Amino acid sequence: MARSKVGKTVGTLGEYLLDQRRQAELSLRQLAEQTGVSNPYLSQIERGVRKPSAEVLQQIAKALQISAESLYVRAGILDTDAAGGRQVEDAIRADAGLDDRQKDALVAIYRSFTNS
């Protein structure tokens, strides 16, 4: 039973990463170059075959400009409650209708309200 939960978590992580990579308009090869993680390994993560380490998730998060904490939650490394408002920031960062300046402004406003 625990094994199926891990598989589901990793699959969900892979789907999320694929979606974020596409929104960032990066090819798998470009993401590999930016993260220093091999193209085949990234492909396996996206397909839910491999569960990446926290270090690899951090490299991916930096390249995709999303929070590492949200990836830790999706990978089952961090409890959802511990991630808190990072999901709000991820939603702002993922919005294709906003430019980087607007995203930064909204995140700053959100942080001012939440004191984070």
Tab-separated table of N, CA, C and O in Angstrom:
chain	number	residue	atom	x	y	z
A	1	MET	N	0.819	-1.190	0.000
A	1	MET	CA	0.000	0.000	0.000
A	1	MET	C	0.865	1.256	0.000
A	1	MET	O	0.601	2.182	-0.742
A	2	ALA	N	1.912	1.301	0.814
A	2	ALA	CA	2.797	2.462	0.850
A	2	ALA	C	3.510	2.631	-0.480
A	2	ALA	O	3.762	3.736	-0.921
A	3	ARG	N	3.824	1.521	-1.109
A	3	ARG	CA	4.513	1.590	-2.395
A	3	ARG	C	3.662	2.297	-3.450
A	3	ARG	O	4.150	3.093	-4.224
A	4	SER	N	2.363	2.009	-3.493
A	4	SER	CA	1.503	2.661	-4.479
A	4	SER	C	1.394	4.155	-4.201
A	4	SER	O	1.295	4.949	-5.115
A	5	LYS	N	1.426	4.551	-2.932
A	5	LYS	CA	1.381	5.971	-2.593
A	5	LYS	C	2.639	6.679	-3.081
A	5	LYS	O	2.574	7.772	-3.627
A	6	VAL	N	3.801	6.042	-2.901
A	6	VAL	CA	5.055	6.631	-3.380
A	6	VAL	C	5.010	6.764	-4.892
A	6	VAL	O	5.351	7.796	-5.449
A	7	GLY	N	4.575	5.744	-5.582
A	7	GLY	CA	4.467	5.801	-7.038
A	7	GLY	C	3.549	6.910	-7.493
A	7	GLY	O	3.835	7.627	-8.448
A	8	LYS	N	2.441	7.088	-6.789
A	8	LYS	CA	1.489	8.143	-7.137
A	8	LYS	C	2.104	9.513	-6.889
A	8	LYS	O	1.952	10.430	-7.696
A	9	THR	N	2.816	9.667	-5.778
A	9	THR	CA	3.467	10.937	-5.464
A	9	THR	C	4.499	11.283	-6.510
A	9	THR	O	4.548	12.399	-7.010
A	10	VAL	N	5.329	10.318	-6.881
A	10	VAL	CA	6.372	10.564	-7.874
A	10	VAL	C	5.746	10.876	-9.218
A	10	VAL	O	6.179	11.767	-9.927
A	11	GLY	N	4.686	10.150	-9.595
A	11	GLY	CA	3.994	10.419	-10.850
A	11	GLY	C	3.416	11.811	-10.876
A	11	GLY	O	3.519	12.526	-11.874
A	12	THR	N	2.806	12.225	-9.787
A	12	THR	CA	2.245	13.566	-9.686
A	12	THR	C	3.360	14.608	-9.795
A	12	THR	O	3.198	15.620	-10.460
A	13	LEU	N	4.483	14.345	-9.166
A	13	LEU	CA	5.632	15.242	-9.256
A	13	LEU	C	6.081	15.362	-10.706
A	13	LEU	O	6.311	16.458	-11.205
A	14	GLY	N	6.196	14.244	-11.380
A	14	GLY	CA	6.635	14.251	-12.774
A	14	GLY	C	5.704	15.028	-13.673
A	14	GLY	O	6.146	15.813	-14.520
A	15	GLU	N	4.408	14.836	-13.480
A	15	GLU	CA	3.424	15.568	-14.275
A	15	GLU	C	3.525	17.067	-14.010
A	15	GLU	O	3.452	17.883	-14.933
A	16	TYR	N	3.718	17.419	-12.750
A	16	TYR	CA	3.846	18.824	-12.373
A	16	TYR	C	5.099	19.440	-13.005
A	16	TYR	O	5.057	20.541	-13.553
A	17	LEU	N	6.216	18.711	-12.942
A	17	LEU	CA	7.457	19.221	-13.524
A	17	LEU	C	7.338	19.377	-15.036
A	17	LEU	O	7.816	20.370	-15.594
A	18	LEU	N	6.708	18.422	-15.676
A	18	LEU	CA	6.496	18.516	-17.117
A	18	LEU	C	5.682	19.757	-17.455
A	18	LEU	O	6.027	20.519	-18.354
A	19	ASP	N	4.624	19.982	-16.699
A	19	ASP	CA	3.779	21.156	-16.921
A	19	ASP	C	4.563	22.452	-16.698
A	19	ASP	O	4.487	23.378	-17.501
A	20	GLN	N	5.346	22.507	-15.625
A	20	GLN	CA	6.127	23.712	-15.323
A	20	GLN	C	7.199	23.953	-16.390
A	20	GLN	O	7.447	25.092	-16.788
A	21	ARG	N	7.824	22.873	-16.870
A	21	ARG	CA	8.844	23.015	-17.908
A	21	ARG	C	8.230	23.543	-19.197
A	21	ARG	O	8.786	24.422	-19.854
A	22	ARG	N	7.064	23.036	-19.533
A	22	ARG	CA	6.388	23.511	-20.748
A	22	ARG	C	5.961	24.966	-20.610
A	22	ARG	O	6.064	25.734	-21.559
A	23	GLN	N	5.474	25.355	-19.421
A	23	GLN	CA	5.092	26.749	-19.204
A	23	GLN	C	6.308	27.669	-19.301
A	23	GLN	O	6.191	28.810	-19.750
A	24	ALA	N	7.462	27.165	-18.890
A	24	ALA	CA	8.694	27.945	-18.984
A	24	ALA	C	9.267	27.915	-20.400
A	24	ALA	O	10.269	28.579	-20.671
A	25	GLU	N	8.609	27.164	-21.264
A	25	GLU	CA	9.029	27.012	-22.662
A	25	GLU	C	10.466	26.533	-22.774
A	25	GLU	O	11.280	27.069	-23.535
A	26	LEU	N	10.784	25.505	-21.986
A	26	LEU	CA	12.105	24.891	-22.007
A	26	LEU	C	11.998	23.473	-22.537
A	26	LEU	O	11.075	22.742	-22.171
A	27	SER	N	12.941	23.096	-23.358
A	27	SER	CA	13.013	21.695	-23.769
A	27	SER	C	13.665	20.908	-22.635
A	27	SER	O	14.282	21.490	-21.727
A	28	LEU	N	13.546	19.614	-22.695
A	28	LEU	CA	14.181	18.771	-21.695
A	28	LEU	C	15.695	18.982	-21.725
A	28	LEU	O	16.349	19.051	-20.681
A	29	ARG	N	16.252	19.128	-22.902
A	29	ARG	CA	17.691	19.359	-23.056
A	29	ARG	C	18.100	20.691	-22.416
A	29	ARG	O	19.117	20.773	-21.732
A	30	GLN	N	17.302	21.734	-22.622
A	30	GLN	CA	17.619	23.041	-22.028
A	30	GLN	C	17.574	22.971	-20.501
A	30	GLN	O	18.431	23.530	-19.822
A	31	LEU	N	16.559	22.275	-19.977
A	31	LEU	CA	16.460	22.130	-18.522
A	31	LEU	C	17.652	21.349	-17.991
A	31	LEU	O	18.214	21.696	-16.946
A	32	ALA	N	18.065	20.333	-18.705
A	32	ALA	CA	19.231	19.546	-18.295
A	32	ALA	C	20.482	20.421	-18.235
A	32	ALA	O	21.267	20.335	-17.291
A	33	GLU	N	20.650	21.272	-19.225
A	33	GLU	CA	21.809	22.167	-19.252
A	33	GLU	C	21.784	23.150	-18.088
A	33	GLU	O	22.812	23.426	-17.474
A	34	GLN	N	20.601	23.669	-17.773
A	34	GLN	CA	20.486	24.665	-16.700
A	34	GLN	C	20.649	24.058	-15.312
A	34	GLN	O	21.076	24.729	-14.381
A	35	THR	N	20.270	22.789	-15.158
A	35	THR	CA	20.315	22.148	-13.843
A	35	THR	C	21.567	21.335	-13.596
A	35	THR	O	21.898	21.055	-12.453
A	36	GLY	N	22.237	20.916	-14.663
A	36	GLY	CA	23.373	20.020	-14.502
A	36	GLY	C	22.938	18.587	-14.254
A	36	GLY	O	23.732	17.744	-13.844
A	37	VAL	N	21.666	18.308	-14.490
A	37	VAL	CA	21.109	16.971	-14.335
A	37	VAL	C	20.938	16.387	-15.735
A	37	VAL	O	20.514	17.090	-16.647
A	38	SER	N	21.251	15.120	-15.899
A	38	SER	CA	21.220	14.541	-17.241
A	38	SER	C	19.805	14.528	-17.830
A	38	SER	O	18.816	14.387	-17.114
A	39	ASN	N	19.783	14.660	-19.138
A	39	ASN	CA	18.532	14.639	-19.893
A	39	ASN	C	17.746	13.340	-19.629
A	39	ASN	O	16.547	13.400	-19.328
A	40	PRO	N	18.380	12.150	-19.705
A	40	PRO	CA	17.633	10.916	-19.447
A	40	PRO	C	17.056	10.851	-18.021
A	40	PRO	O	15.939	10.375	-17.823
A	41	TYR	N	17.820	11.342	-17.045
A	41	TYR	CA	17.343	11.314	-15.660
A	41	TYR	C	16.132	12.228	-15.482
A	41	TYR	O	15.146	11.853	-14.846
A	42	LEU	N	16.188	13.431	-16.070
A	42	LEU	CA	15.041	14.339	-16.009
A	42	LEU	C	13.820	13.712	-16.665
A	42	LEU	O	12.701	13.830	-16.164
A	43	SER	N	14.025	13.039	-17.774
A	43	SER	CA	12.929	12.364	-18.463
A	43	SER	C	12.300	11.299	-17.567
A	43	SER	O	11.074	11.174	-17.498
A	44	GLN	N	13.140	10.551	-16.863
A	44	GLN	CA	12.627	9.519	-15.952
A	44	GLN	C	11.847	10.133	-14.796
A	44	GLN	O	10.836	9.586	-14.366
A	45	ILE	N	12.289	11.281	-14.313
A	45	ILE	CA	11.564	11.973	-13.243
A	45	ILE	C	10.185	12.399	-13.753
A	45	ILE	O	9.174	12.188	-13.094
A	46	GLU	N	10.151	12.997	-14.942
A	46	GLU	CA	8.879	13.466	-15.510
A	46	GLU	C	7.912	12.308	-15.765
A	46	GLU	O	6.710	12.480	-15.647
A	47	ARG	N	8.447	11.154	-16.105
A	47	ARG	CA	7.595	9.995	-16.364
A	47	ARG	C	7.232	9.245	-15.095
A	47	ARG	O	6.462	8.287	-15.134
A	48	GLY	N	7.777	9.671	-13.952
A	48	GLY	CA	7.448	9.038	-12.680
A	48	GLY	C	8.210	7.768	-12.414
A	48	GLY	O	7.859	6.998	-11.531
A	49	VAL	N	9.288	7.549	-13.150
A	49	VAL	CA	10.089	6.340	-12.988
A	49	VAL	C	11.091	6.488	-11.849
A	49	VAL	O	11.393	5.537	-11.149
A	50	ARG	N	11.601	7.692	-11.660
A	50	ARG	CA	12.610	7.967	-10.626
A	50	ARG	C	12.103	8.990	-9.627
A	50	ARG	O	11.350	9.883	-9.971
A	51	LYS	N	12.568	8.840	-8.384
A	51	LYS	CA	12.281	9.826	-7.344
A	51	LYS	C	13.565	10.602	-7.085
A	51	LYS	O	14.549	10.039	-6.601
A	52	PRO	N	13.586	11.882	-7.418
A	52	PRO	CA	14.818	12.668	-7.285
A	52	PRO	C	15.130	13.032	-5.832
A	52	PRO	O	14.247	13.068	-4.978
A	53	SER	N	16.390	13.329	-5.594
A	53	SER	CA	16.818	13.795	-4.274
A	53	SER	C	16.392	15.240	-4.077
A	53	SER	O	16.030	15.940	-5.031
A	54	ALA	N	16.484	15.695	-2.846
A	54	ALA	CA	16.159	17.090	-2.541
A	54	ALA	C	17.098	18.031	-3.290
A	54	ALA	O	16.685	19.093	-3.753
A	55	GLU	N	18.352	17.638	-3.450
A	55	GLU	CA	19.328	18.481	-4.162
A	55	GLU	C	18.935	18.646	-5.629
A	55	GLU	O	18.979	19.753	-6.171
A	56	VAL	N	18.537	17.560	-6.269
A	56	VAL	CA	18.114	17.633	-7.672
A	56	VAL	C	16.856	18.479	-7.789
A	56	VAL	O	16.733	19.310	-8.691
A	57	LEU	N	15.923	18.303	-6.861
A	57	LEU	CA	14.701	19.114	-6.882
A	57	LEU	C	15.026	20.597	-6.736
A	57	LEU	O	14.403	21.440	-7.377
A	58	GLN	N	15.994	20.899	-5.908
A	58	GLN	CA	16.385	22.293	-5.716
A	58	GLN	C	16.949	22.873	-7.012
A	58	GLN	O	16.636	24.009	-7.385
A	59	GLN	N	17.759	22.113	-7.727
A	59	GLN	CA	18.324	22.569	-8.999
A	59	GLN	C	17.213	22.798	-10.026
A	59	GLN	O	17.229	23.778	-10.764
A	60	ILE	N	16.252	21.887	-10.067
A	60	ILE	CA	15.134	22.001	-11.002
A	60	ILE	C	14.287	23.227	-10.660
A	60	ILE	O	13.907	24.000	-11.533
A	61	ALA	N	14.005	23.400	-9.370
A	61	ALA	CA	13.197	24.543	-8.928
A	61	ALA	C	13.855	25.862	-9.318
A	61	ALA	O	13.180	26.783	-9.798
A	62	LYS	N	15.144	25.943	-9.139
A	62	LYS	CA	15.870	27.173	-9.490
A	62	LYS	C	15.753	27.451	-10.990
A	62	LYS	O	15.479	28.575	-11.394
A	63	ALA	N	15.925	26.430	-11.802
A	63	ALA	CA	15.859	26.606	-13.256
A	63	ALA	C	14.454	26.981	-13.720
A	63	ALA	O	14.292	27.765	-14.652
A	64	LEU	N	13.436	26.423	-13.060
A	64	LEU	CA	12.045	26.694	-13.448
A	64	LEU	C	11.463	27.909	-12.731
A	64	LEU	O	10.317	28.281	-12.966
A	65	GLN	N	12.238	28.491	-11.820
A	65	GLN	CA	11.817	29.654	-11.037
A	65	GLN	C	10.543	29.371	-10.240
A	65	GLN	O	9.583	30.136	-10.253
A	66	ILE	N	10.567	28.245	-9.555
A	66	ILE	CA	9.489	27.878	-8.635
A	66	ILE	C	10.134	27.528	-7.298
A	66	ILE	O	11.349	27.356	-7.222
A	67	SER	N	9.334	27.413	-6.260
A	67	SER	CA	9.913	27.127	-4.952
A	67	SER	C	10.298	25.656	-4.832
A	67	SER	O	9.569	24.766	-5.270
A	68	ALA	N	11.457	25.440	-4.244
A	68	ALA	CA	11.907	24.071	-3.997
A	68	ALA	C	10.968	23.385	-3.010
A	68	ALA	O	10.707	22.186	-3.122
A	69	GLU	N	10.413	24.156	-2.082
A	69	GLU	CA	9.522	23.581	-1.078
A	69	GLU	C	8.304	22.919	-1.709
A	69	GLU	O	7.865	21.871	-1.278
A	70	SER	N	7.764	23.545	-2.745
A	70	SER	CA	6.595	22.953	-3.390
A	70	SER	C	6.953	21.627	-4.046
A	70	SER	O	6.152	20.692	-4.052
A	71	LEU	N	8.173	21.543	-4.576
A	71	LEU	CA	8.612	20.269	-5.161
A	71	LEU	C	8.846	19.233	-4.071
A	71	LEU	O	8.542	18.054	-4.257
A	72	TYR	N	9.369	19.671	-2.926
A	72	TYR	CA	9.571	18.745	-1.810
A	72	TYR	C	8.241	18.161	-1.347
A	72	TYR	O	8.149	16.976	-1.042
A	73	VAL	N	7.215	18.998	-1.314
A	73	VAL	CA	5.888	18.531	-0.912
A	73	VAL	C	5.380	17.508	-1.920
A	73	VAL	O	4.915	16.430	-1.561
A	74	ARG	N	5.482	17.831	-3.195
A	74	ARG	CA	4.995	16.924	-4.234
A	74	ARG	C	5.767	15.613	-4.261
A	74	ARG	O	5.231	14.586	-4.635
A	75	ALA	N	7.045	15.654	-3.865
A	75	ALA	CA	7.870	14.442	-3.847
A	75	ALA	C	7.703	13.659	-2.551
A	75	ALA	O	8.241	12.571	-2.418
A	76	GLY	N	6.971	14.220	-1.589
A	76	GLY	CA	6.767	13.538	-0.314
A	76	GLY	C	7.915	13.728	0.654
A	76	GLY	O	7.994	13.044	1.671
A	77	ILE	N	8.813	14.662	0.376
A	77	ILE	CA	9.950	14.927	1.257
A	77	ILE	C	9.547	15.853	2.393
A	77	ILE	O	10.060	15.765	3.500
A	78	LEU	N	8.616	16.756	2.133
A	78	LEU	CA	8.182	17.763	3.098
A	78	LEU	C	6.680	17.663	3.269
A	78	LEU	O	5.953	17.464	2.296
A	79	ASP	N	6.224	17.819	4.492
A	79	ASP	CA	4.797	17.800	4.789
A	79	ASP	C	4.130	19.044	4.216
A	79	ASP	O	4.708	20.132	4.218
A	80	THR	N	2.912	18.912	3.743
A	80	THR	CA	2.174	20.016	3.133
A	80	THR	C	2.065	21.210	4.064
A	80	THR	O	2.248	22.350	3.648
A	81	ASP	N	1.805	20.971	5.331
A	81	ASP	CA	1.657	22.072	6.276
A	81	ASP	C	2.950	22.866	6.432
A	81	ASP	O	2.926	24.071	6.640
A	82	ALA	N	4.078	22.197	6.292
A	82	ALA	CA	5.363	22.880	6.437
A	82	ALA	C	5.639	23.812	5.257
A	82	ALA	O	6.380	24.768	5.374
A	83	ALA	N	5.031	23.542	4.106
A	83	ALA	CA	5.268	24.368	2.925
A	83	ALA	C	4.475	25.660	2.980
A	83	ALA	O	4.858	26.651	2.376
A	84	GLY	N	3.376	25.646	3.685
A	84	GLY	CA	2.571	26.844	3.883
A	84	GLY	C	2.211	27.585	2.624
A	84	GLY	O	1.709	27.026	1.671
A	85	GLY	N	2.511	28.880	2.631
A	85	GLY	CA	2.109	29.752	1.543
A	85	GLY	C	2.951	29.654	0.282
A	85	GLY	O	2.713	30.389	-0.663
A	86	ARG	N	3.926	28.773	0.253
A	86	ARG	CA	4.753	28.649	-0.946
A	86	ARG	C	3.916	28.280	-2.161
A	86	ARG	O	4.248	28.640	-3.284
A	87	GLN	N	2.822	27.582	-1.950
A	87	GLN	CA	1.968	27.204	-3.073
A	87	GLN	C	1.331	28.440	-3.707
A	87	GLN	O	1.127	28.485	-4.915
A	88	VAL	N	1.036	29.439	-2.902
A	88	VAL	CA	0.490	30.686	-3.437
A	88	VAL	C	1.535	31.344	-4.323
A	88	VAL	O	1.241	31.782	-5.443
A	89	GLU	N	2.758	31.397	-3.838
A	89	GLU	CA	3.829	31.993	-4.625
A	89	GLU	C	4.069	31.214	-5.915
A	89	GLU	O	4.308	31.805	-6.963
A	90	ASP	N	3.994	29.900	-5.842
A	90	ASP	CA	4.158	29.079	-7.051
A	90	ASP	C	3.063	29.374	-8.065
A	90	ASP	O	3.329	29.432	-9.271
A	91	ALA	N	1.850	29.557	-7.586
A	91	ALA	CA	0.740	29.862	-8.495
A	91	ALA	C	0.974	31.204	-9.184
A	91	ALA	O	0.726	31.347	-10.389
A	92	ILE	N	1.467	32.162	-8.440
A	92	ILE	CA	1.779	33.466	-9.027
A	92	ILE	C	2.880	33.311	-10.066
A	92	ILE	O	2.766	33.806	-11.186
A	93	ARG	N	3.947	32.612	-9.710
A	93	ARG	CA	5.088	32.436	-10.624
A	93	ARG	C	4.699	31.649	-11.876
A	93	ARG	O	5.277	31.848	-12.942
A	94	ALA	N	3.728	30.757	-11.766
A	94	ALA	CA	3.330	29.925	-12.905
A	94	ALA	C	2.352	30.615	-13.850
A	94	ALA	O	2.111	30.124	-14.949
A	95	ASP	N	1.812	31.752	-13.446
A	95	ASP	CA	0.815	32.443	-14.268
A	95	ASP	C	1.460	33.037	-15.516
A	95	ASP	O	2.234	33.991	-15.449
A	96	ALA	N	1.140	32.472	-16.663
A	96	ALA	CA	1.731	32.910	-17.938
A	96	ALA	C	1.241	34.298	-18.358
A	96	ALA	O	1.843	34.936	-19.216
A	97	GLY	N	0.158	34.778	-17.756
A	97	GLY	CA	-0.389	36.082	-18.109
A	97	GLY	C	0.319	37.247	-17.450
A	97	GLY	O	0.014	38.400	-17.727
A	98	LEU	N	1.280	36.950	-16.584
A	98	LEU	CA	2.016	37.996	-15.876
A	98	LEU	C	3.468	38.006	-16.319
A	98	LEU	O	4.051	36.943	-16.559
A	99	ASP	N	4.065	39.199	-16.383
A	99	ASP	CA	5.502	39.246	-16.670
A	99	ASP	C	6.261	39.134	-15.343
A	99	ASP	O	5.661	39.153	-14.260
A	100	ASP	N	7.576	39.009	-15.417
A	100	ASP	CA	8.386	38.800	-14.210
A	100	ASP	C	8.247	39.936	-13.203
A	100	ASP	O	8.193	39.707	-12.000
A	101	ARG	N	8.172	41.156	-13.685
A	101	ARG	CA	8.023	42.313	-12.793
A	101	ARG	C	6.708	42.228	-12.018
A	101	ARG	O	6.663	42.469	-10.811
A	102	GLN	N	5.635	41.882	-12.711
A	102	GLN	CA	4.326	41.751	-12.062
A	102	GLN	C	4.332	40.606	-11.051
A	102	GLN	O	3.782	40.740	-9.947
A	103	LYS	N	4.955	39.500	-11.417
A	103	LYS	CA	5.038	38.356	-10.499
A	103	LYS	C	5.792	38.737	-9.231
A	103	LYS	O	5.355	38.425	-8.122
A	104	ASP	N	6.926	39.419	-9.401
A	104	ASP	CA	7.714	39.845	-8.240
A	104	ASP	C	6.908	40.773	-7.337
A	104	ASP	O	6.953	40.658	-6.109
A	105	ALA	N	6.156	41.683	-7.946
A	105	ALA	CA	5.341	42.622	-7.168
A	105	ALA	C	4.259	41.887	-6.385
A	105	ALA	O	4.050	42.162	-5.190
A	106	LEU	N	3.576	40.947	-7.031
A	106	LEU	CA	2.519	40.200	-6.346
A	106	LEU	C	3.073	39.345	-5.211
A	106	LEU	O	2.474	39.266	-4.130
A	107	VAL	N	4.225	38.719	-5.433
A	107	VAL	CA	4.843	37.918	-4.371
A	107	VAL	C	5.227	38.819	-3.201
A	107	VAL	O	5.001	38.471	-2.043
A	108	ALA	N	5.778	39.988	-3.491
A	108	ALA	CA	6.148	40.925	-2.426
A	108	ALA	C	4.926	41.364	-1.625
A	108	ALA	O	4.965	41.438	-0.392
A	109	ILE	N	3.835	41.636	-2.313
A	109	ILE	CA	2.596	42.029	-1.626
A	109	ILE	C	2.091	40.881	-0.759
A	109	ILE	O	1.737	41.071	0.408
A	110	TYR	N	2.076	39.681	-1.325
A	110	TYR	CA	1.623	38.507	-0.567
A	110	TYR	C	2.469	38.328	0.692
A	110	TYR	O	1.938	38.129	1.785
A	111	ARG	N	3.784	38.425	0.530
A	111	ARG	CA	4.678	38.259	1.689
A	111	ARG	C	4.454	39.343	2.734
A	111	ARG	O	4.547	39.084	3.927
A	112	SER	N	4.124	40.552	2.294
A	112	SER	CA	3.878	41.625	3.270
A	112	SER	C	2.631	41.349	4.101
A	112	SER	O	2.568	41.725	5.266
A	113	PHE	N	1.654	40.680	3.514
A	113	PHE	CA	0.435	40.338	4.252
A	113	PHE	C	0.626	39.147	5.167
A	113	PHE	O	-0.035	39.028	6.190
A	114	THR	N	1.532	38.246	4.786
A	114	THR	CA	1.722	37.025	5.580
A	114	THR	C	2.934	37.076	6.483
A	114	THR	O	3.214	36.131	7.202
A	115	ASN	N	3.688	38.185	6.405
A	115	ASN	CA	4.903	38.362	7.216
A	115	ASN	C	5.898	37.246	6.995
A	115	ASN	O	6.532	36.762	7.935
A	116	SER	N	6.028	36.776	5.740
A	116	SER	CA	7.000	35.709	5.482
A	116	SER	C	8.175	36.205	4.687
A	116	SER	O	8.271	37.283	4.256
